[in-house]
CSV table of C-alpha atoms in Angstrom, one decimal:
chain,number,residue,atom,x,y,z
A,1,UNK,CA,14.6,49.3,21.8
A,2,UNK,CA,12.1,49.6,24.9
A,3,UNK,CA,12.2,46.5,27.4
A,4,UNK,CA,9.2,44.8,26.6
A,5,UNK,CA,11.1,44.5,22.7
A,6,UNK,CA,14.1,43.5,23.7
A,7,UNK,CA,12.4,40.1,25.5
A,8,UNK,CA,10.5,39.2,23.2
A,9,UNK,CA,13.8,39.7,20.8
A,10,UNK,CA,15.9,37.6,23.0
A,11,UNK,CA,13.2,34.8,23.3
A,12,UNK,CA,12.8,34.7,19.7
A,13,UNK,CA,16.7,35.0,19.4
A,14,UNK,CA,16.4,31.5,22.0
A,15,UNK,CA,14.3,29.6,19.5
A,16,UNK,CA,16.5,30.5,16.5
A,17,UNK,CA,19.6,29.0,18.5
A,18,UNK,CA,17.7,25.9,19.5
A,19,UNK,CA,16.6,25.9,16.2
A,20,UNK,CA,20.3,25.5,13.6
A,21,UNK,CA,22.4,22.9,13.7
A,22,UNK,CA,25.0,22.5,17.0
A,23,UNK,CA,27.8,23.1,14.3
A,24,UNK,CA,26.4,26.8,13.4
A,25,UNK,CA,24.5,27.2,17.3
A,26,UNK,CA,28.4,28.7,18.3
A,27,UNK,CA,29.6,31.0,15.2
A,28,UNK,CA,25.9,32.9,15.7
A,29,UNK,CA,24.5,33.1,19.0
A,30,UNK,CA,27.3,35.6,20.2
A,31,UNK,CA,26.1,37.1,16.7
A,32,UNK,CA,22.5,37.9,16.9
A,33,UNK,CA,22.8,38.2,21.1
A,34,UNK,CA,24.8,41.6,20.0
A,35,UNK,CA,23.0,42.7,16.6
A,36,UNK,CA,20.3,42.1,19.3
A,37,UNK,CA,22.0,44.6,22.2
A,38,UNK,CA,23.4,46.8,19.9
A,39,UNK,CA,20.1,47.8,17.3
A,40,UNK,CA,19.4,51.1,18.2
A,41,UNK,CA,23.5,52.2,17.4
A,42,UNK,CA,23.2,49.7,14.0
A,43,UNK,CA,20.1,51.4,13.2
A,44,UNK,CA,18.0,48.2,13.0
A,45,UNK,CA,14.5,47.0,13.6
A,46,UNK,CA,14.7,43.9,16.3
A,47,UNK,CA,12.2,42.4,15.6
A,48,UNK,CA,14.0,42.4,12.2
A,49,UNK,CA,16.8,41.2,13.9
A,50,UNK,CA,15.2,38.5,15.6
A,51,UNK,CA,12.7,37.6,12.9
A,52,UNK,CA,15.9,37.3,10.1
A,53,UNK,CA,17.4,35.2,12.1
A,54,UNK,CA,14.0,32.6,13.0
A,55,UNK,CA,14.2,32.8,9.1
A,56,UNK,CA,18.2,32.0,8.6
A,57,UNK,CA,17.5,28.4,11.3
A,58,UNK,CA,15.0,27.4,9.8
A,59,UNK,CA,16.1,27.7,6.9
A,60,UNK,CA,20.2,26.2,8.2
A,61,UNK,CA,17.8,22.5,8.5
A,62,UNK,CA,17.7,22.4,4.7
A,63,UNK,CA,21.1,22.3,3.5
A,64,UNK,CA,24.7,24.4,3.1
A,65,UNK,CA,23.2,27.8,4.7
A,66,UNK,CA,25.6,31.3,4.1
A,67,UNK,CA,24.1,34.5,5.6
A,68,UNK,CA,25.2,36.8,2.5
A,69,UNK,CA,22.5,37.9,0.4
A,70,UNK,CA,25.0,36.7,-2.8
A,71,UNK,CA,25.6,33.2,-0.8
A,72,UNK,CA,21.8,32.9,-0.4
A,73,UNK,CA,20.7,33.4,-4.0
A,74,UNK,CA,23.2,31.1,-5.0
A,75,UNK,CA,21.1,28.1,-2.1
A,76,UNK,CA,17.2,29.8,-3.5
A,77,UNK,CA,19.0,28.7,-7.6
A,78,UNK,CA,20.4,25.5,-6.9
A,79,UNK,CA,17.3,23.9,-4.4
A,80,UNK,CA,14.6,25.5,-7.6
A,81,UNK,CA,16.8,24.2,-10.0
A,82,UNK,CA,16.3,20.5,-8.0
A,83,UNK,CA,12.8,20.9,-7.8
A,84,UNK,CA,12.3,22.3,-11.4
A,85,UNK,CA,14.2,18.1,-12.1
A,86,UNK,CA,11.9,16.2,-10.2
A,87,UNK,CA,8.8,18.1,-11.4
A,88,UNK,CA,10.2,18.2,-15.0
A,89,UNK,CA,10.9,13.9,-14.3
A,90,UNK,CA,7.7,13.9,-12.8
A,91,UNK,CA,6.0,15.1,-15.5
A,92,UNK,CA,7.0,12.5,-18.0
A,93,UNK,CA,6.6,9.9,-15.6
A,94,UNK,CA,3.4,10.8,-15.2
A,95,UNK,CA,2.7,10.7,-19.2
A,96,UNK,CA,5.1,9.3,-21.7
A,97,UNK,CA,6.3,6.7,-18.9
A,98,UNK,CA,3.0,6.0,-17.4
A,99,UNK,CA,2.3,4.4,-20.4
A,100,UNK,CA,5.4,3.3,-21.6
A,101,UNK,CA,5.2,0.6,-18.7
A,102,UNK,CA,1.6,0.0,-19.3
A,103,UNK,CA,0.0,1.9,-16.5
A,104,UNK,CA,-1.7,-0.5,-14.1
A,105,UNK,CA,-2.7,-3.0,-16.1
A,106,UNK,CA,0.2,-5.2,-15.0
A,107,UNK,CA,-0.2,-5.5,-11.2
A,108,UNK,CA,-2.8,-7.9,-10.9
A,109,UNK,CA,-0.8,-10.5,-13.2
A,110,UNK,CA,2.5,-9.6,-10.9
A,111,UNK,CA,0.8,-10.2,-7.7
A,112,UNK,CA,-0.8,-13.1,-8.9
A,113,UNK,CA,3.0,-15.3,-8.9
A,114,UNK,CA,4.5,-13.3,-6.1
A,115,UNK,CA,2.7,-10.5,-4.2
A,116,UNK,CA,6.0,-8.3,-3.8
A,117,UNK,CA,6.6,-8.8,-7.9
A,118,UNK,CA,3.3,-6.2,-7.7
A,119,UNK,CA,5.9,-3.4,-5.5
A,120,UNK,CA,7.9,-3.7,-8.9
A,121,UNK,CA,4.6,-2.6,-11.1
A,122,UNK,CA,3.9,-0.1,-8.5
A,123,UNK,CA,7.6,1.3,-9.0
A,124,UNK,CA,7.4,4.0,-11.2
A,125,UNK,CA,4.2,4.9,-10.0
A,126,UNK,CA,5.5,6.4,-6.8
A,127,UNK,CA,8.7,7.3,-7.9
A,128,UNK,CA,7.3,10.1,-9.8
A,129,UNK,CA,4.5,10.6,-6.7
A,130,UNK,CA,7.7,11.0,-4.7
A,131,UNK,CA,9.3,13.6,-7.5
A,132,UNK,CA,6.9,15.5,-7.7
A,133,UNK,CA,6.0,16.0,-3.3
A,134,UNK,CA,10.4,15.8,-3.1
A,135,UNK,CA,10.0,19.0,-6.2
A,136,UNK,CA,7.2,20.8,-4.9
A,137,UNK,CA,8.8,21.4,-1.3
A,138,UNK,CA,12.1,22.6,-2.5
A,139,UNK,CA,10.7,25.0,-4.8
A,140,UNK,CA,8.7,26.3,-1.5
A,141,UNK,CA,12.4,25.8,0.4
A,142,UNK,CA,13.5,27.5,-2.6
A,143,UNK,CA,11.5,30.7,-2.7
A,144,UNK,CA,11.3,30.7,1.1
A,145,UNK,CA,15.6,30.8,1.5
A,146,UNK,CA,15.8,33.8,-1.3
A,147,UNK,CA,16.8,37.3,0.4
A,148,UNK,CA,13.8,38.4,-0.9
A,149,UNK,CA,11.0,37.2,-1.6
A,150,UNK,CA,9.3,38.5,-5.3
A,151,UNK,CA,6.0,38.0,-6.2
A,152,UNK,CA,7.4,36.6,-9.4
A,153,UNK,CA,8.9,33.5,-8.2
A,154,UNK,CA,5.6,33.1,-5.9
A,155,UNK,CA,3.5,32.7,-9.3
A,156,UNK,CA,6.4,30.4,-10.6
A,157,UNK,CA,5.9,28.2,-7.9
A,158,UNK,CA,3.0,28.5,-7.6
A,159,UNK,CA,1.7,27.4,-11.6
A,160,UNK,CA,4.9,24.6,-11.0
A,161,UNK,CA,3.3,23.3,-8.2
A,162,UNK,CA,-0.5,23.2,-9.2
A,163,UNK,CA,0.7,22.2,-12.8
A,164,UNK,CA,2.4,19.0,-11.5
A,165,UNK,CA,-0.1,18.1,-8.7
A,166,UNK,CA,-2.3,18.3,-11.9
A,167,UNK,CA,-0.4,16.1,-14.4
A,168,UNK,CA,0.9,13.6,-11.5
A,169,UNK,CA,-3.3,13.1,-11.2
A,170,UNK,CA,-3.6,12.7,-14.1
A,171,UNK,CA,-3.4,8.4,-14.7
A,172,UNK,CA,-5.7,7.9,-11.5
A,173,UNK,CA,-8.2,9.5,-13.8
A,174,UNK,CA,-7.2,7.6,-17.3
A,175,UNK,CA,-9.6,5.0,-17.0
A,176,UNK,CA,-12.6,7.6,-16.3
A,177,UNK,CA,-15.0,8.0,-19.5
A,178,UNK,CA,-16.0,11.7,-17.4
A,179,UNK,CA,-13.6,14.5,-19.2
A,180,UNK,CA,-11.4,14.6,-15.6
A,181,UNK,CA,-8.6,13.3,-17.2
A,182,UNK,CA,-7.9,15.4,-20.4
A,183,UNK,CA,-9.1,18.2,-17.4
A,184,UNK,CA,-6.2,17.4,-16.1
A,185,UNK,CA,-4.4,16.5,-18.7
A,186,UNK,CA,-4.3,19.3,-20.4
A,187,UNK,CA,-5.1,22.0,-16.6
A,188,UNK,CA,-1.1,20.2,-15.4
A,189,UNK,CA,0.5,20.6,-19.0
A,190,UNK,CA,-0.8,24.2,-19.4
A,191,UNK,CA,0.7,24.9,-16.0
A,192,UNK,CA,3.8,23.4,-16.2
A,193,UNK,CA,4.8,25.2,-19.8
A,194,UNK,CA,3.8,28.5,-17.8
A,195,UNK,CA,5.9,27.7,-15.5
A,196,UNK,CA,8.5,26.9,-16.4
A,197,UNK,CA,8.7,29.7,-18.9
A,198,UNK,CA,8.4,31.9,-16.0
A,199,UNK,CA,10.9,30.0,-14.4
A,200,UNK,CA,13.3,30.0,-17.7
A,201,UNK,CA,12.6,34.3,-18.1
A,202,UNK,CA,13.9,34.8,-14.4
A,203,UNK,CA,16.3,32.4,-14.7
A,204,UNK,CA,17.3,34.7,-17.9
A,205,UNK,CA,17.3,38.1,-16.9
A,206,UNK,CA,19.5,36.7,-13.2
A,207,UNK,CA,23.3,37.2,-13.2
A,208,UNK,CA,24.7,34.4,-14.0
A,209,UNK,CA,27.0,35.1,-10.5
A,210,UNK,CA,23.7,34.7,-8.3
A,211,UNK,CA,23.0,31.5,-9.3
A,212,UNK,CA,25.6,29.9,-10.6
A,213,UNK,CA,26.8,27.6,-7.3
A,214,UNK,CA,30.8,28.5,-6.0
A,215,UNK,CA,33.2,25.8,-8.0
A,216,UNK,CA,35.0,23.0,-5.0
A,217,UNK,CA,37.8,20.6,-5.0
A,218,UNK,CA,37.5,18.3,-7.9
A,219,UNK,CA,40.3,16.2,-6.2
A,220,UNK,CA,38.8,14.9,-3.6
A,221,UNK,CA,35.8,13.4,-5.6
A,222,UNK,CA,37.4,10.6,-7.2
A,223,UNK,CA,35.7,9.1,-10.6
A,224,UNK,CA,34.8,5.2,-11.7
A,225,UNK,CA,34.2,5.7,-14.5
A,226,UNK,CA,35.5,2.8,-15.3
A,227,UNK,CA,33.5,0.1,-13.7
A,228,UNK,CA,30.6,2.6,-13.9
A,229,UNK,CA,30.4,2.1,-17.9
A,230,UNK,CA,30.8,-1.3,-16.9
A,231,UNK,CA,27.7,-2.1,-15.8
A,232,UNK,CA,26.5,0.3,-18.1
A,233,UNK,CA,27.0,-2.0,-20.7
A,234,UNK,CA,26.4,-5.4,-19.2
A,235,UNK,CA,22.8,-3.5,-18.0
A,236,UNK,CA,21.8,-2.4,-21.2
A,237,UNK,CA,23.0,-5.6,-22.3
A,238,UNK,CA,21.0,-7.7,-20.5
A,239,UNK,CA,17.9,-5.9,-20.9
A,240,UNK,CA,18.2,-6.7,-24.8
A,241,UNK,CA,18.1,-10.5,-23.9
A,242,UNK,CA,15.4,-10.1,-22.4
A,243,UNK,CA,13.6,-8.0,-24.5
A,244,UNK,CA,14.4,-10.9,-27.0
A,245,UNK,CA,13.2,-13.6,-25.1
A,246,UNK,CA,10.6,-11.6,-23.5
A,247,UNK,CA,9.4,-10.3,-27.3
A,248,UNK,CA,9.6,-13.6,-29.2
A,249,UNK,CA,8.9,-16.8,-27.3
A,250,UNK,CA,7.4,-15.6,-23.6
A,251,UNK,CA,5.0,-12.7,-25.1
A,252,UNK,CA,3.7,-14.6,-28.2
A,253,UNK,CA,3.2,-18.1,-25.7
A,254,UNK,CA,1.0,-15.3,-23.9
A,255,UNK,CA,-1.0,-13.8,-26.3
A,256,UNK,CA,-1.6,-17.2,-27.8
A,257,UNK,CA,-3.0,-18.8,-24.9
A,258,UNK,CA,0.2,-21.0,-23.1
A,259,UNK,CA,0.5,-22.5,-27.2
A,260,UNK,CA,4.4,-23.7,-28.1
A,261,UNK,CA,5.7,-20.5,-29.8
A,262,UNK,CA,6.8,-22.6,-32.8
A,263,UNK,CA,3.4,-23.6,-32.9
A,264,UNK,CA,1.6,-19.6,-32.9
A,265,UNK,CA,4.7,-19.4,-35.1
A,266,UNK,CA,3.5,-22.3,-37.9
A,267,UNK,CA,-0.1,-20.2,-37.9
A,268,UNK,CA,1.5,-17.3,-38.9
A,269,UNK,CA,2.0,-16.0,-42.4
A,270,UNK,CA,5.3,-16.1,-43.9
A,271,UNK,CA,5.3,-12.6,-44.1
A,272,UNK,CA,3.6,-11.7,-40.8
A,273,UNK,CA,6.7,-13.9,-39.3
A,274,UNK,CA,9.1,-13.0,-41.0
A,275,UNK,CA,8.3,-9.4,-40.3
A,276,UNK,CA,7.1,-9.3,-37.0
A,277,UNK,CA,10.6,-11.3,-36.3
A,278,UNK,CA,12.6,-9.3,-38.1
A,279,UNK,CA,10.8,-5.8,-36.3
A,280,UNK,CA,12.4,-7.0,-32.6
A,281,UNK,CA,15.5,-8.1,-34.4
A,282,UNK,CA,16.2,-4.9,-35.6
A,283,UNK,CA,15.5,-3.0,-32.6
A,284,UNK,CA,18.1,-5.8,-30.9
A,285,UNK,CA,20.8,-4.7,-33.2
A,286,UNK,CA,20.6,-1.0,-33.2
A,287,UNK,CA,20.3,-1.4,-29.3
A,288,UNK,CA,23.6,-3.0,-29.3
A,289,UNK,CA,25.7,-0.1,-30.5
A,290,UNK,CA,24.2,1.0,-26.8
A,291,UNK,CA,27.3,-0.2,-25.2
A,292,UNK,CA,29.7,1.0,-27.5
A,293,UNK,CA,28.8,4.2,-27.6
A,294,UNK,CA,29.2,4.7,-23.8
A,295,UNK,CA,32.3,3.5,-24.3
A,296,UNK,CA,33.7,5.8,-27.3
A,297,UNK,CA,32.0,9.1,-25.3
A,298,UNK,CA,34.5,7.6,-22.0
A,299,UNK,CA,37.4,7.9,-24.1
A,300,UNK,CA,36.9,11.1,-25.1
A,301,UNK,CA,36.0,12.2,-22.6
A,302,UNK,CA,39.2,11.2,-21.1
A,303,UNK,CA,41.2,11.6,-23.3
A,304,UNK,CA,39.2,15.3,-23.1
A,305,UNK,CA,40.9,16.1,-20.1
A,306,UNK,CA,37.6,16.1,-17.9
A,307,UNK,CA,37.7,15.1,-14.2
A,308,UNK,CA,36.8,11.4,-13.8
A,309,UNK,CA,34.1,12.6,-11.5
A,310,UNK,CA,32.2,14.6,-14.4
A,311,UNK,CA,32.7,11.0,-17.1
A,312,UNK,CA,31.4,8.7,-14.3
A,313,UNK,CA,28.2,10.8,-14.2
A,314,UNK,CA,28.5,11.1,-17.5
A,315,UNK,CA,28.3,7.4,-18.7
A,316,UNK,CA,25.7,6.8,-15.4
A,317,UNK,CA,23.1,9.2,-17.1
A,318,UNK,CA,24.1,7.9,-20.8
A,319,UNK,CA,23.6,4.2,-19.3
A,320,UNK,CA,20.1,4.5,-17.7
A,321,UNK,CA,18.8,6.6,-20.0
A,322,UNK,CA,20.0,3.3,-23.1
A,323,UNK,CA,18.0,1.1,-20.0
A,324,UNK,CA,15.3,2.9,-19.6
A,325,UNK,CA,15.3,3.5,-24.0
A,326,UNK,CA,15.8,0.4,-24.5
A,327,UNK,CA,13.4,-1.0,-23.0
A,328,UNK,CA,10.8,2.0,-24.3
A,329,UNK,CA,11.1,0.7,-27.5
A,330,UNK,CA,11.0,-2.9,-27.2
A,331,UNK,CA,7.1,-2.3,-27.2
A,332,UNK,CA,7.8,-0.8,-29.8
A,333,UNK,CA,9.6,-3.6,-31.4
A,334,UNK,CA,6.7,-6.5,-30.7
A,335,UNK,CA,3.5,-4.5,-31.9
A,336,UNK,CA,4.5,-6.4,-35.2
A,337,UNK,CA,4.2,-9.8,-34.4
A,338,UNK,CA,1.6,-9.1,-31.4
A,339,UNK,CA,-1.2,-7.6,-34.1
A,340,UNK,CA,-0.3,-10.7,-36.1
A,341,UNK,CA,-1.5,-12.8,-33.7
A,342,UNK,CA,-4.2,-11.0,-32.3
A,343,UNK,CA,-5.7,-11.5,-36.6
A,344,UNK,CA,-4.8,-15.3,-36.1
A,345,UNK,CA,-5.5,-17.2,-33.4
A,346,UNK,CA,-7.7,-16.3,-30.2
A,347,UNK,CA,-7.9,-15.0,-27.5
A,348,UNK,CA,-7.1,-12.1,-29.3
A,349,UNK,CA,-5.6,-10.3,-26.4
A,350,UNK,CA,-1.6,-8.2,-26.4
A,351,UNK,CA,1.6,-9.4,-26.4
A,352,UNK,CA,1.9,-9.4,-23.2
A,353,UNK,CA,3.7,-11.7,-20.5
A,354,UNK,CA,3.8,-11.3,-17.2
A,355,UNK,CA,7.5,-10.5,-17.0
A,356,UNK,CA,6.3,-7.6,-19.6
A,357,UNK,CA,5.3,-5.5,-16.7
A,358,UNK,CA,8.6,-6.1,-14.4
A,359,UNK,CA,10.6,-5.8,-17.4
A,360,UNK,CA,9.2,-2.4,-18.7
A,361,UNK,CA,8.5,-1.5,-14.5
A,362,UNK,CA,12.6,-2.0,-14.2
A,363,UNK,CA,13.4,-0.3,-17.5
A,364,UNK,CA,11.0,3.6,-17.0
A,365,UNK,CA,12.8,3.5,-13.2
A,366,UNK,CA,16.3,3.4,-15.0
A,367,UNK,CA,15.5,5.7,-17.7
A,368,UNK,CA,13.6,8.6,-15.3
A,369,UNK,CA,16.2,8.6,-12.9
A,370,UNK,CA,19.2,8.9,-15.7
A,371,UNK,CA,16.6,12.3,-16.6
A,372,UNK,CA,16.5,13.4,-13.3
A,373,UNK,CA,20.1,13.5,-12.8
A,374,UNK,CA,20.4,14.8,-16.4
A,375,UNK,CA,18.5,18.0,-15.1
A,376,UNK,CA,20.1,18.4,-11.8
A,377,UNK,CA,22.5,20.8,-11.1
A,378,UNK,CA,26.1,19.8,-10.7
A,379,UNK,CA,29.2,21.5,-8.7
A,380,UNK,CA,31.7,23.4,-10.8
A,381,UNK,CA,35.3,22.0,-10.1
A,382,UNK,CA,38.3,23.8,-9.3
A,383,UNK,CA,42.1,23.1,-8.8
A,384,UNK,CA,41.5,24.5,-5.7
A,385,UNK,CA,39.0,24.3,-2.6
A,386,UNK,CA,36.5,26.8,-2.0
A,387,UNK,CA,36.6,29.4,0.2
A,388,UNK,CA,32.9,29.5,1.6
A,389,UNK,CA,32.2,34.2,2.2
A,390,UNK,CA,32.1,34.4,5.6
A,391,UNK,CA,28.4,36.0,7.5
A,392,UNK,CA,27.5,39.4,7.4
A,393,UNK,CA,27.9,41.5,10.4
A,394,UNK,CA,25.6,43.8,8.5
A,395,UNK,CA,21.9,43.1,9.2
A,396,UNK,CA,20.2,45.1,6.8
A,397,UNK,CA,21.5,43.2,4.2
A,398,UNK,CA,22.0,39.5,5.3
A,399,UNK,CA,18.5,39.5,7.0
A,400,UNK,CA,16.2,41.8,5.5
A,401,UNK,CA,12.4,41.2,6.4
A,402,UNK,CA,10.0,39.3,4.3
A,403,UNK,CA,8.4,41.2,1.5
């Protein structure tokens, strides 16, 4: 290797050292210097060493990092699975979730009560946009983390990235008279489906040891499944009680322009009144099974000997999804009483009180958080702490050229 090439390589290595986290700097400083010095003897091009070191140092900022190609592969899949979970959550939030919390219609009523409440109504939108952006960033980080970048990986990430952007923009254009909204939704959904199929094909063709994370010691991961189960159960009971009051009192009065609920019910026919109230009560009765299910799931999981941390995560995810589902179906449960009032009394508006917009936003956030945790990868556990793979000295495998 010529002197000028060695000088350029030394400058690049110096930059790589500055990019490295302090905990890794001493370890790799000596190794890279020795490898650059002995590049000719090792039969490795000097530029490949320098560029590999820069790439390694930059990627080390994204999380735990190892130089073994197998470890790079596992880390790439871990980032990709988190990215897929975020994008999937954003897609659901932009479609079903957006319609479930009434879109942006509640911002005005909430802001009229208190400006800070407008943020509650806007929270699901911010959650979805943030999830889409983070998911795209993690997918690209996953591609860059791979030992070698394959064209198929780029195509999959491009499809998922473009699809998530289009889906996230769809609610913005939903009220436009032109076909923009349907184009965004259709194009985004198509790209997401194609990207997901490509990702599943690649995943299915990849040996499990390349994407399965190294086991972690479960003994130092305490869980609190009892308090989490109690908190989730109380949250579900709370949204049921609020949903009953909103659906049978506040929403009824709001739809009728402030007329007392008793007077509104008196104006309805016996069939409309009984049928409308019965729908809301049936919803509450079905939703009341949720806390019992959580308790039963926790008990069965502990009896089977599952780790406390895993049980805590399970009941937490189920609790969040349960709260979200309870709130989502409350809107359907009040549909009948709302239509009956709209057909009988002016001003013939929807039965949605100001509280409902905040209620539905909180429920949507809970559901999306539960969905994200359900889709996100989990760490494998074992009875003993893992032995991390040491950094390889074989630069042909540890720092392959890009491409």
